[in-house]
mmCIF file of C-alpha atoms in Angstrom:
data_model
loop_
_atom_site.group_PDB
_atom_site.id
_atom_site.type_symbol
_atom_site.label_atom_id
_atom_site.label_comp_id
_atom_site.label_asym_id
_atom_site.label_seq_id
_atom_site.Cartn_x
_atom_site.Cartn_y
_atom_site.Cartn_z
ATOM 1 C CA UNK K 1 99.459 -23.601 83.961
ATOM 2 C CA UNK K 2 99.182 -20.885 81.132
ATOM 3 C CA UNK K 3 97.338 -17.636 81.525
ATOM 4 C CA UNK K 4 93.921 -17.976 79.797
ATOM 5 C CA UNK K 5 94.226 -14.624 79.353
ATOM 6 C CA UNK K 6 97.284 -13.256 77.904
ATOM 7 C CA UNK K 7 95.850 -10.132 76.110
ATOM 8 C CA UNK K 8 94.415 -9.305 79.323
ATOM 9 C CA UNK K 9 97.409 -9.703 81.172
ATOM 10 C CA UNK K 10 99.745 -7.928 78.820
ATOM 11 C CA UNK K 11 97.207 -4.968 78.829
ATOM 12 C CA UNK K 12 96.972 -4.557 82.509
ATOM 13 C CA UNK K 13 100.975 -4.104 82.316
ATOM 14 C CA UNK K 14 101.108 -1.440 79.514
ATOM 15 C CA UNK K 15 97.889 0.971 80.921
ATOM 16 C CA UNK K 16 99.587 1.669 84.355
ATOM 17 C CA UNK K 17 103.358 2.468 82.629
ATOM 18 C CA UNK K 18 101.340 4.714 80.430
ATOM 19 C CA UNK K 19 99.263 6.262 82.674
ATOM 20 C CA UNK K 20 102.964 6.936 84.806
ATOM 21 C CA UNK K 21 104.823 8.389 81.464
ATOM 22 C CA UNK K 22 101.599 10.661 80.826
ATOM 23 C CA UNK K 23 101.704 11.258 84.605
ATOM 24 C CA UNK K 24 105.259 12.276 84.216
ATOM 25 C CA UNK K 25 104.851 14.517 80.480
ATOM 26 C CA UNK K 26 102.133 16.496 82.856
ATOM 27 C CA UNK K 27 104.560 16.831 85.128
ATOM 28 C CA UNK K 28 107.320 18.375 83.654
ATOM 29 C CA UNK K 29 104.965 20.477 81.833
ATOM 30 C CA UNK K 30 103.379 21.652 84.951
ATOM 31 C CA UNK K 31 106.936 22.392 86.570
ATOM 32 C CA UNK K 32 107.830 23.637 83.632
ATOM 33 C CA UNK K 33 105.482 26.062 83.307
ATOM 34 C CA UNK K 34 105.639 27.219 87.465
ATOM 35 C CA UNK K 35 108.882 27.534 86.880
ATOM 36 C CA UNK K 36 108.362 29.935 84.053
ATOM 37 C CA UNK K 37 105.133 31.563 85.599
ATOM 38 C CA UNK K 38 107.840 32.274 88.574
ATOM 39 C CA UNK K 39 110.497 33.685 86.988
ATOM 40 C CA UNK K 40 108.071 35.677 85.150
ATOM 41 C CA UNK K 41 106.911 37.083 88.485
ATOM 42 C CA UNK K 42 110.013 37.701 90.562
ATOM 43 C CA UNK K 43 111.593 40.227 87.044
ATOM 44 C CA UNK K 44 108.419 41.916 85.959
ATOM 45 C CA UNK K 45 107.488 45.114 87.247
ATOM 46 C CA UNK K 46 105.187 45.904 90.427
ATOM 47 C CA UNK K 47 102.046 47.302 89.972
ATOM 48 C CA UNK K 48 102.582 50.576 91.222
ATOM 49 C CA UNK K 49 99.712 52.916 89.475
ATOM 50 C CA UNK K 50 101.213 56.203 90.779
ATOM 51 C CA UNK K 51 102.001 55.172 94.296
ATOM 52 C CA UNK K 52 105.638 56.466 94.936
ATOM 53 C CA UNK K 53 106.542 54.732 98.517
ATOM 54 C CA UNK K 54 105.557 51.603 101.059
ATOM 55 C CA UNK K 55 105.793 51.546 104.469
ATOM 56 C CA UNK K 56 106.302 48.513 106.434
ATOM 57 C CA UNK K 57 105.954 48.679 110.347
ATOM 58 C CA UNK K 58 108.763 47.814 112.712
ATOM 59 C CA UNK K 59 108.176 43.920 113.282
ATOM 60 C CA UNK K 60 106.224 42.592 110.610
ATOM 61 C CA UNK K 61 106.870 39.027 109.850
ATOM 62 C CA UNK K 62 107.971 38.566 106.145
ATOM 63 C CA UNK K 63 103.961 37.303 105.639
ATOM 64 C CA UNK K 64 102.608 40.455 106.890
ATOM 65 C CA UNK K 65 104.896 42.150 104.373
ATOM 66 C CA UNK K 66 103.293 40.154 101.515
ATOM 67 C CA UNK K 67 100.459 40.542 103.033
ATOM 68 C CA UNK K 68 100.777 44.218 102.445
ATOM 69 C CA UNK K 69 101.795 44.322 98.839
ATOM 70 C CA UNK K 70 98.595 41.962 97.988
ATOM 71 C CA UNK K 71 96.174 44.046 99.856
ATOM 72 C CA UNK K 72 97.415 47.509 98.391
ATOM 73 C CA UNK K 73 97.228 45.758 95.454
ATOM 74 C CA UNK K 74 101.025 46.565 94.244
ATOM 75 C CA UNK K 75 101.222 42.610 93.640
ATOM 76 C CA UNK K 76 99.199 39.991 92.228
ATOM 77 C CA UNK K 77 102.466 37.438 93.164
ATOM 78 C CA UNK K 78 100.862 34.142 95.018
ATOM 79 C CA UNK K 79 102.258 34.131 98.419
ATOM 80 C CA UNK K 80 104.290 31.014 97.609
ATOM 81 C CA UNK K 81 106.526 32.614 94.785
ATOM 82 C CA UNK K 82 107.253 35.475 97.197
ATOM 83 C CA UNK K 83 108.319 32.964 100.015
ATOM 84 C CA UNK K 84 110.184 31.027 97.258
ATOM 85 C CA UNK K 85 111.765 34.177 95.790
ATOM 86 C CA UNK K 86 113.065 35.164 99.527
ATOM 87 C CA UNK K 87 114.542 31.851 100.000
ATOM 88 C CA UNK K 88 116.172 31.618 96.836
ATOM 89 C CA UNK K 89 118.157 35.085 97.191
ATOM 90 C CA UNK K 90 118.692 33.940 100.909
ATOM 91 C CA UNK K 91 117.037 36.923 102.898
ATOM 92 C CA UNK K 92 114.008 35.559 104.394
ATOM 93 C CA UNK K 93 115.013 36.282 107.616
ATOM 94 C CA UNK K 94 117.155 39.722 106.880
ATOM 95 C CA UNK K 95 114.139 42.082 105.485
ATOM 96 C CA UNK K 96 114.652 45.200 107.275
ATOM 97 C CA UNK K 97 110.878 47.346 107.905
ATOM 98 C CA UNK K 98 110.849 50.585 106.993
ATOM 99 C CA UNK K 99 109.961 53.237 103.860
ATOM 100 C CA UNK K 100 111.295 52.363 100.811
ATOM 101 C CA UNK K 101 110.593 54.273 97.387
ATOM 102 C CA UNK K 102 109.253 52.743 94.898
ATOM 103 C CA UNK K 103 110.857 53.607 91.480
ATOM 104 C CA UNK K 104 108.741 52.814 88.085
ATOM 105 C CA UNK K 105 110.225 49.510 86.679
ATOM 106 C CA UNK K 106 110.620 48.135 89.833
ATOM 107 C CA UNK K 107 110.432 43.970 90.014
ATOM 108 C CA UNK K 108 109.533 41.956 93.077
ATOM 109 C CA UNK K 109 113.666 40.694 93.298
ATOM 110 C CA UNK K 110 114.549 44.530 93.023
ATOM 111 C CA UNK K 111 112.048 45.158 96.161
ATOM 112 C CA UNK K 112 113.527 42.215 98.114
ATOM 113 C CA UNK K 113 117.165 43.043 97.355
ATOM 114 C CA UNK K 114 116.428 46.853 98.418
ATOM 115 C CA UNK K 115 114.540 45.174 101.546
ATOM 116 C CA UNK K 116 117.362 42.989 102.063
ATOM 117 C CA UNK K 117 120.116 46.258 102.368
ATOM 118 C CA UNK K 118 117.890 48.224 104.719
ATOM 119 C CA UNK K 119 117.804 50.757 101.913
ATOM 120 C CA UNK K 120 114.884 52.889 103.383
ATOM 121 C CA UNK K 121 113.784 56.445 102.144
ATOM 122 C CA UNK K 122 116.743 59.268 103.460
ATOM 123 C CA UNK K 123 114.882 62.274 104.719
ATOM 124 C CA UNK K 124 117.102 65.286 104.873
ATOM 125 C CA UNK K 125 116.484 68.567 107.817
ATOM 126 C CA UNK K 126 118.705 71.243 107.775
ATOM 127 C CA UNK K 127 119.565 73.164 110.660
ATOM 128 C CA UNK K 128 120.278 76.571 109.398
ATOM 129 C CA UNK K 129 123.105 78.803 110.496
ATOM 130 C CA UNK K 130 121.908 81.233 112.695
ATOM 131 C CA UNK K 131 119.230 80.142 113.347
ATOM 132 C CA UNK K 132 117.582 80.224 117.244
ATOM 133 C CA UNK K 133 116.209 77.672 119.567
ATOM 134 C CA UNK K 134 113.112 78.596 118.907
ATOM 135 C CA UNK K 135 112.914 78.484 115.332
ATOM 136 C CA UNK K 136 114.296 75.163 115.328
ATOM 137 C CA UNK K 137 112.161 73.563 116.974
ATOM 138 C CA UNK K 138 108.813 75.319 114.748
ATOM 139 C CA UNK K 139 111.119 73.972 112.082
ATOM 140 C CA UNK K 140 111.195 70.195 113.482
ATOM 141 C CA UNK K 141 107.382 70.738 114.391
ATOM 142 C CA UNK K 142 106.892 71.895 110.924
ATOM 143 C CA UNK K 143 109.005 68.791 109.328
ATOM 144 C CA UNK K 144 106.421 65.975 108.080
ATOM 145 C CA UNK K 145 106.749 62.547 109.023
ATOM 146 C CA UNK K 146 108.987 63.139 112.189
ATOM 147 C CA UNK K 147 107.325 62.102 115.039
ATOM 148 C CA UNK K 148 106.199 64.466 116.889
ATOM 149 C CA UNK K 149 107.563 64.425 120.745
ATOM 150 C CA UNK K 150 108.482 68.362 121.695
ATOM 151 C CA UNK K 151 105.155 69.698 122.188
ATOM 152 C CA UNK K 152 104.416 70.586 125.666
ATOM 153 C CA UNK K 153 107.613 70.002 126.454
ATOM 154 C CA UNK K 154 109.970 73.244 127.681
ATOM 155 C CA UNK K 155 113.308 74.612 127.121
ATOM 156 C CA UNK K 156 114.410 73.676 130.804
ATOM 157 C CA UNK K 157 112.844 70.360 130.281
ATOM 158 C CA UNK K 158 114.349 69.755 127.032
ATOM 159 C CA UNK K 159 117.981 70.803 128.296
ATOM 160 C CA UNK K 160 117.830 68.663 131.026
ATOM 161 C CA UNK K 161 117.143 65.288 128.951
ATOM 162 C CA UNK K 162 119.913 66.784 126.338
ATOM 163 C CA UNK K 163 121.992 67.181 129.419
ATOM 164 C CA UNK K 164 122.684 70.851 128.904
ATOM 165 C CA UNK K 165 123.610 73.001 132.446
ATOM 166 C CA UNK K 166 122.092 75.869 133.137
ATOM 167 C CA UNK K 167 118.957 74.949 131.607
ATOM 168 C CA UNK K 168 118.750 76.983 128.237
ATOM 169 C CA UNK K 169 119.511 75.107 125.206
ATOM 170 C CA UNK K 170 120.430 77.877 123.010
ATOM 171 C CA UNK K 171 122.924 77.509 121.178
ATOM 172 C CA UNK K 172 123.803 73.838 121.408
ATOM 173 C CA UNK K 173 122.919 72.125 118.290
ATOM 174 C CA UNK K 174 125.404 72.270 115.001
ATOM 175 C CA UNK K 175 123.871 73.617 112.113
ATOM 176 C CA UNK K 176 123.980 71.241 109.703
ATOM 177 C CA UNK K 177 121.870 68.669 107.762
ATOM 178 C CA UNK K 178 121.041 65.138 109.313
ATOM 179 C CA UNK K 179 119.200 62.628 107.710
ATOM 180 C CA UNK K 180 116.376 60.708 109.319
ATOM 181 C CA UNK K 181 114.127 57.794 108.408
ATOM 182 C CA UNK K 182 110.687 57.482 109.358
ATOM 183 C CA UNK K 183 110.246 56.574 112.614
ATOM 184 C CA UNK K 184 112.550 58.966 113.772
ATOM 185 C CA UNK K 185 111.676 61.586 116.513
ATOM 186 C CA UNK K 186 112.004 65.671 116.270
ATOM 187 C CA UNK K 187 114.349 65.047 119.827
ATOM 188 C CA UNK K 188 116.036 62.064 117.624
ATOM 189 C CA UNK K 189 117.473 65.217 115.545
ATOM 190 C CA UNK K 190 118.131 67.501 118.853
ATOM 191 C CA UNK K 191 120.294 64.344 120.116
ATOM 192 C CA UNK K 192 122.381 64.495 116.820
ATOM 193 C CA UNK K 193 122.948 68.055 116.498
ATOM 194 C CA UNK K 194 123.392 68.284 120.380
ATOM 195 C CA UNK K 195 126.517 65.496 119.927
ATOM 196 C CA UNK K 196 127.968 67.424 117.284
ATOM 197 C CA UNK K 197 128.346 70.655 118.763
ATOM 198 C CA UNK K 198 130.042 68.949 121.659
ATOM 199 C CA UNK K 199 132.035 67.382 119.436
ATOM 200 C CA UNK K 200 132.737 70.550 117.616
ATOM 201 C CA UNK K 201 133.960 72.282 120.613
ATOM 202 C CA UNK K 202 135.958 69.514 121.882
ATOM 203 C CA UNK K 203 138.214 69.289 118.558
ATOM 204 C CA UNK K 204 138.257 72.978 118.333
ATOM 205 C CA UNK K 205 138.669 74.189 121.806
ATOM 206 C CA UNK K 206 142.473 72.969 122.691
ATOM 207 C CA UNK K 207 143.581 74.732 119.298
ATOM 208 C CA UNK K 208 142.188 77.461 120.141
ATOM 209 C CA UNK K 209 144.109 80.766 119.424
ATOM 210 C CA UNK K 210 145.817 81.056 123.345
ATOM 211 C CA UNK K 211 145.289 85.031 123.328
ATOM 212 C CA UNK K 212 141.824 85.115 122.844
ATOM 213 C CA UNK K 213 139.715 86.275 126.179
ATOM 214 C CA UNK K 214 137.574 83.418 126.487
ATOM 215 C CA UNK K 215 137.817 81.357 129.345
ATOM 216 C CA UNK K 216 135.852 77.753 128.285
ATOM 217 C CA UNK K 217 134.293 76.625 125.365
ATOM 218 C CA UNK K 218 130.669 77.592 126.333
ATOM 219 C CA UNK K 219 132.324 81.233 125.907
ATOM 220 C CA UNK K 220 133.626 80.287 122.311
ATOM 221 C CA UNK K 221 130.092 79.038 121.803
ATOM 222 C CA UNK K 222 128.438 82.937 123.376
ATOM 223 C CA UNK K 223 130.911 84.623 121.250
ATOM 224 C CA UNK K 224 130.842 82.559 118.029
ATOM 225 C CA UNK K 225 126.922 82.998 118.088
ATOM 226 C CA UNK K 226 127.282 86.940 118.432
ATOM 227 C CA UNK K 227 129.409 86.517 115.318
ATOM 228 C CA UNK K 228 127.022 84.428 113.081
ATOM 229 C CA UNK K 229 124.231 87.046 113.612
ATOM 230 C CA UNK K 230 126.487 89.963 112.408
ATOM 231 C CA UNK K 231 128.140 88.625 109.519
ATOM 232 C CA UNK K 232 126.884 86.331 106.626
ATOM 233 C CA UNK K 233 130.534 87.069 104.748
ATOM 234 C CA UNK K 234 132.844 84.418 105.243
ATOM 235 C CA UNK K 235 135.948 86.352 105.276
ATOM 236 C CA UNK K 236 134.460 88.765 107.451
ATOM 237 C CA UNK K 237 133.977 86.180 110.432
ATOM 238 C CA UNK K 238 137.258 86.412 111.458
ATOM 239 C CA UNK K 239 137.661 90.269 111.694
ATOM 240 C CA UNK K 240 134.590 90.762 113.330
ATOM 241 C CA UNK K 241 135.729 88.144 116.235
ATOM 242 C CA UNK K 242 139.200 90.171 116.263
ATOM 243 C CA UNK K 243 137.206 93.656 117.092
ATOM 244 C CA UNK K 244 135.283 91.872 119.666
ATOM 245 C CA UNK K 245 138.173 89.670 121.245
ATOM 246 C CA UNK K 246 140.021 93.676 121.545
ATOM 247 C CA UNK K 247 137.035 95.091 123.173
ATOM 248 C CA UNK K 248 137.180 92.154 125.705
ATOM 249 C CA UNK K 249 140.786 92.299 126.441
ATOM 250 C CA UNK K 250 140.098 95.783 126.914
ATOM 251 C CA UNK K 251 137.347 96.012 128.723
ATOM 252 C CA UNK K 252 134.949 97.845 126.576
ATOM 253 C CA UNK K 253 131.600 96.743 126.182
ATOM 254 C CA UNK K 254 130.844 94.666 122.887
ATOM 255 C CA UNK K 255 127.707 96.795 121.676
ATOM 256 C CA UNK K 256 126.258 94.761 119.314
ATOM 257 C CA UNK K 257 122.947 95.119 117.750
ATOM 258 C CA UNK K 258 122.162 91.465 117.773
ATOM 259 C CA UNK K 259 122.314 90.551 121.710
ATOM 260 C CA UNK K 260 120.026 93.815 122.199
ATOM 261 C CA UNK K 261 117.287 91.829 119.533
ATOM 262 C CA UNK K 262 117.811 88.574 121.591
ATOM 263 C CA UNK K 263 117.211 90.734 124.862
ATOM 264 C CA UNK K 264 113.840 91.799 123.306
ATOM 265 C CA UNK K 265 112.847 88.591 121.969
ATOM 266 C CA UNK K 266 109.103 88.819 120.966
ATOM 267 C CA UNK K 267 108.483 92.468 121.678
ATOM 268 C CA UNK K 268 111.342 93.058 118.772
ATOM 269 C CA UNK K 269 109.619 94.829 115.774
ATOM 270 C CA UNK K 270 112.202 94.617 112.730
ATOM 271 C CA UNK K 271 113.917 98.177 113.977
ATOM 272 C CA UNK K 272 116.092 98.733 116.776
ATOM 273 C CA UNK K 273 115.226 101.955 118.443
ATOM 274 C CA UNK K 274 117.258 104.177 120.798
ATOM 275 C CA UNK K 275 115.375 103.485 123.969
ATOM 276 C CA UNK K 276 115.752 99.629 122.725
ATOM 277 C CA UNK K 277 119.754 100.374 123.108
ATOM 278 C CA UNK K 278 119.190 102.085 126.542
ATOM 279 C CA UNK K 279 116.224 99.850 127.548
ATOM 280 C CA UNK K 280 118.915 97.036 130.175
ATOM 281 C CA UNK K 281 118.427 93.533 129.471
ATOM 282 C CA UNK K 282 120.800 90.695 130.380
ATOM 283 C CA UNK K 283 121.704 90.769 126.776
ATOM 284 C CA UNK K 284 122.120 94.133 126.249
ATOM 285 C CA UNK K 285 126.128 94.469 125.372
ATOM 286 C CA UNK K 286 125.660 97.991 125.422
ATOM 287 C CA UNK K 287 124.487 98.911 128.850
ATOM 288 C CA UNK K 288 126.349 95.565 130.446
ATOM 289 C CA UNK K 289 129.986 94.168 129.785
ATOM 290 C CA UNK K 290 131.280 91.056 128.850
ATOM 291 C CA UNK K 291 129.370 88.384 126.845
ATOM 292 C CA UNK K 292 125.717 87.740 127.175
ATOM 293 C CA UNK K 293 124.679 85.068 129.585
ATOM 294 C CA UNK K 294 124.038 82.386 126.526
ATOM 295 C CA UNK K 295 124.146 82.189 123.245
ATOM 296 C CA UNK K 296 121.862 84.282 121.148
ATOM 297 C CA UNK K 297 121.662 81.508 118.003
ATOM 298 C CA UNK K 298 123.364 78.798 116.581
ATOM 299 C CA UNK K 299 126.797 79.231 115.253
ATOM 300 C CA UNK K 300 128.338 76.833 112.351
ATOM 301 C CA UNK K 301 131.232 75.551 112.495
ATOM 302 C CA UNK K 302 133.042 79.087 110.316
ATOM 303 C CA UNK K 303 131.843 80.998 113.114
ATOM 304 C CA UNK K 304 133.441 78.790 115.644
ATOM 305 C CA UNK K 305 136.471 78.629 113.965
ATOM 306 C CA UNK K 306 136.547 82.827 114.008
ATOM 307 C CA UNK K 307 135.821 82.870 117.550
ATOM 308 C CA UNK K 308 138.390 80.671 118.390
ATOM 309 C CA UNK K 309 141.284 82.507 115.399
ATOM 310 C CA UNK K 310 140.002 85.841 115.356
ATOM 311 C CA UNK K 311 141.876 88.056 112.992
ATOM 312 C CA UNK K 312 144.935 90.557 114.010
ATOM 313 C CA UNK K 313 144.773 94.191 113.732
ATOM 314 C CA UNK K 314 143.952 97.134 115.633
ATOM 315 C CA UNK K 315 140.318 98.004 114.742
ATOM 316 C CA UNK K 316 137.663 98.005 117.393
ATOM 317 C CA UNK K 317 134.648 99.198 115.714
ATOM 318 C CA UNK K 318 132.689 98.599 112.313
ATOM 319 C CA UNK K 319 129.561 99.202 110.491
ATOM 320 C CA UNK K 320 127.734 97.996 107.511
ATOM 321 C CA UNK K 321 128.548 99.810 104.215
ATOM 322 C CA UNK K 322 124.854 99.617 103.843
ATOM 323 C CA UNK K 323 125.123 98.943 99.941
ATOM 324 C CA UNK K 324 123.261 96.206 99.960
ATOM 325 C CA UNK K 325 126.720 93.815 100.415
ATOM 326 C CA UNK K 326 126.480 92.890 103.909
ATOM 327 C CA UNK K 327 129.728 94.291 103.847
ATOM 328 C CA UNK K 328 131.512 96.050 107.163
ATOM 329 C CA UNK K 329 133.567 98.797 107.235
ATOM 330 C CA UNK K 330 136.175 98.457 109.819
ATOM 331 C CA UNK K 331 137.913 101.216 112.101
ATOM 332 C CA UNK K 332 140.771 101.710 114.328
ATOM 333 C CA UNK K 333 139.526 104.700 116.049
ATOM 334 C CA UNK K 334 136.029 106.488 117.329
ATOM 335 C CA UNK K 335 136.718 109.376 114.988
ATOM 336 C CA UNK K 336 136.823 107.300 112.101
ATOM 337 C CA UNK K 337 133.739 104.929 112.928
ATOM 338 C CA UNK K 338 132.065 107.943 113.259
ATOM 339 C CA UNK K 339 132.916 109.261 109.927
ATOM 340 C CA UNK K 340 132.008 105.431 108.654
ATOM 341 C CA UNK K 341 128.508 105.565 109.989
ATOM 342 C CA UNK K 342 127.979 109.104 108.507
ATOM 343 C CA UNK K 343 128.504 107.208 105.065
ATOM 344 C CA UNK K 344 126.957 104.344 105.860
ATOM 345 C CA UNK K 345 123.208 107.018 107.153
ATOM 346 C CA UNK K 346 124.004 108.796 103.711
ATOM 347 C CA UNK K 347 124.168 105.615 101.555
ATOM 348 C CA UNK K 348 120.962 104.300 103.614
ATOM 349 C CA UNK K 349 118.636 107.603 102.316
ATOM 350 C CA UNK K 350 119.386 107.109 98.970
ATOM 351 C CA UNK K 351 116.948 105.869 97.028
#
């Protein structure tokens, strides 16, 4: 039997295959256009409007990141292209947390990539040669974003976690800088500069000079401190250890100004006095012998090296030229130091 209705039929046929082609033009339009609204997205820059650095916590899921960058308003990005950009670049699953800056320019991919490589924000402290226990750690409690761990904790304490004998830490951490990342801890840094003096004084100790008077390394670590807070002249370092190592091996006493400071500690005033050099104090080298019972600061690794190599020569005395150098003048004899501090008291009247 024929169709009474061809037209009909024929028409029914050719709506639906047009609807599907239209379907299918919308389509690829709409992909199209995602596709460009994407990459337009992952390349353009962040919305940064003066803010420098992000922090993301230890443990946030890659949603809580995004979550992050919406709410502080740094992107407008649907959460869907961000999931989409992390999958195509294959890091999902490797973002590392932490502070990251946040340079002007900088695209969503940029962000991930930097994510992706754990490159978070270097902080820098610098341990300063010289320097004592106690002013490194108002320097670490002075240092911002360090967490903050030291307070009420004491020296004996803190040597006994940093597995120090005796129970003073003086002297013990490398002066040097370390960086840290946020998170990190003020004893994070002790830990550090803690391992590399013992490191230091393991390398340095068995090449030691075999003549000098010192009888472990926490001696080269007394003496080497003694030297740091006399000299700030490189080539000086390792004369000044030779005059000391003499008076050792000879039994005089080592009279040196900055052990008597130490000894005073906060009742020091910026001069040394005679009845501060008479006044007898475990660190007083001039009414006791020998080497103080710790280290009076830190030493870096120059002063080490002196303590350990200290120069040749007969001299077993000097004083500061006092011209404003930080120069010594160095003697063989009591006559002649004598004469050298003479010049040195006339140099220091002048005006």
């Amino acid at each position: 039997m024929t169709d009474r209705f061809p037209h009909h039929a024929q028409g029914r046929v050719r709506w639906p295959l047009t609807i599907v082609l239209l379907l299918f033009a919308v389509a690829v339009v709409a992909m199209a256009w995602v596709r460009q609204d994407y990459l337009r997205f992952s390349d353009a820059p962040l919305n940064l409007d003066g803010v420098r650095t992000i922090e993301f916590a230890r443990g946030s899921a890659f949603k809580e990141v995004v979550r992050q960058l919406r709410r502080e308003r740094i992107s407008r990005g649907s959460p869907f292209y961000w999931k989409l950009l992390a999958r195509e670049m294959q890091v999902a699953s490797r973002l590392q947390a932490g502070e990251y800056a946040l340079e002007p320019g900088l695209s969503p991919r940029g962000l991930i990539r930097m994510m992706a490589a754990g490159k978070v924000i270097q902080h820098r402290f610098t341990i300063v040669d010289g320097w004592t226990f106690r002013q490194l750690r108002l320097a670490l409690a002075n240092e911002p974003g360090l967490q903050q761990t030291l307070p009420g904790i004491d020296n004996a304490a803190l040597a006994a976690r940093l597995e120090i004998d005796g129970g003073n830490p003086e002297g013990w951490f490398l002066p040097e800088t370390y960086a840290w990342v946020k998170g990190d801890s003020d004893f994070n840094i002790l830990q550090r500069a803690r391992a590399s003096m013992r490191e230091a004084l393991d390398r340095l100790w068995p090449a030691r000079d075999q003549a000098v008077p010192l009888q472990s390394p926490y001696e080269a670590l007394i003496l080497a401190s003694i030297i740091e807070k006399e000299t700030g002249i490189s080539e000086e370092r390792a004369s000044i250890a030779g005059v000391f190592s003499r008076r050792l091996q000879l039994g005089m006493r080592l009279q040196t100004d900055p052990t008597v400071v130490y000894g005073l500690g906060e009742q020091y005033n910026g001069n040394i006095r005679r009845r501060d050099l008479e006044a007898d104090t475990p660190y007083n080298t001039y009414t006791r012998g020998g080497l103080p019972p710790t280290p009076i600061a830190m030493p870096g690794l120059a002063a080490l090296e002196a303590a350990l190599h200290p120069a040749a020569g007969n001299a077993l005395y000097f004083v500061a030229l006092g011209d404003g150098s930080g120069r010594h003048e160095f003697s063989n004899t009591l006559a002649e130091h004598n004469l050298a501090v003479s010049r040195f008291l006339v140099r220091r009247k002048q005006p």
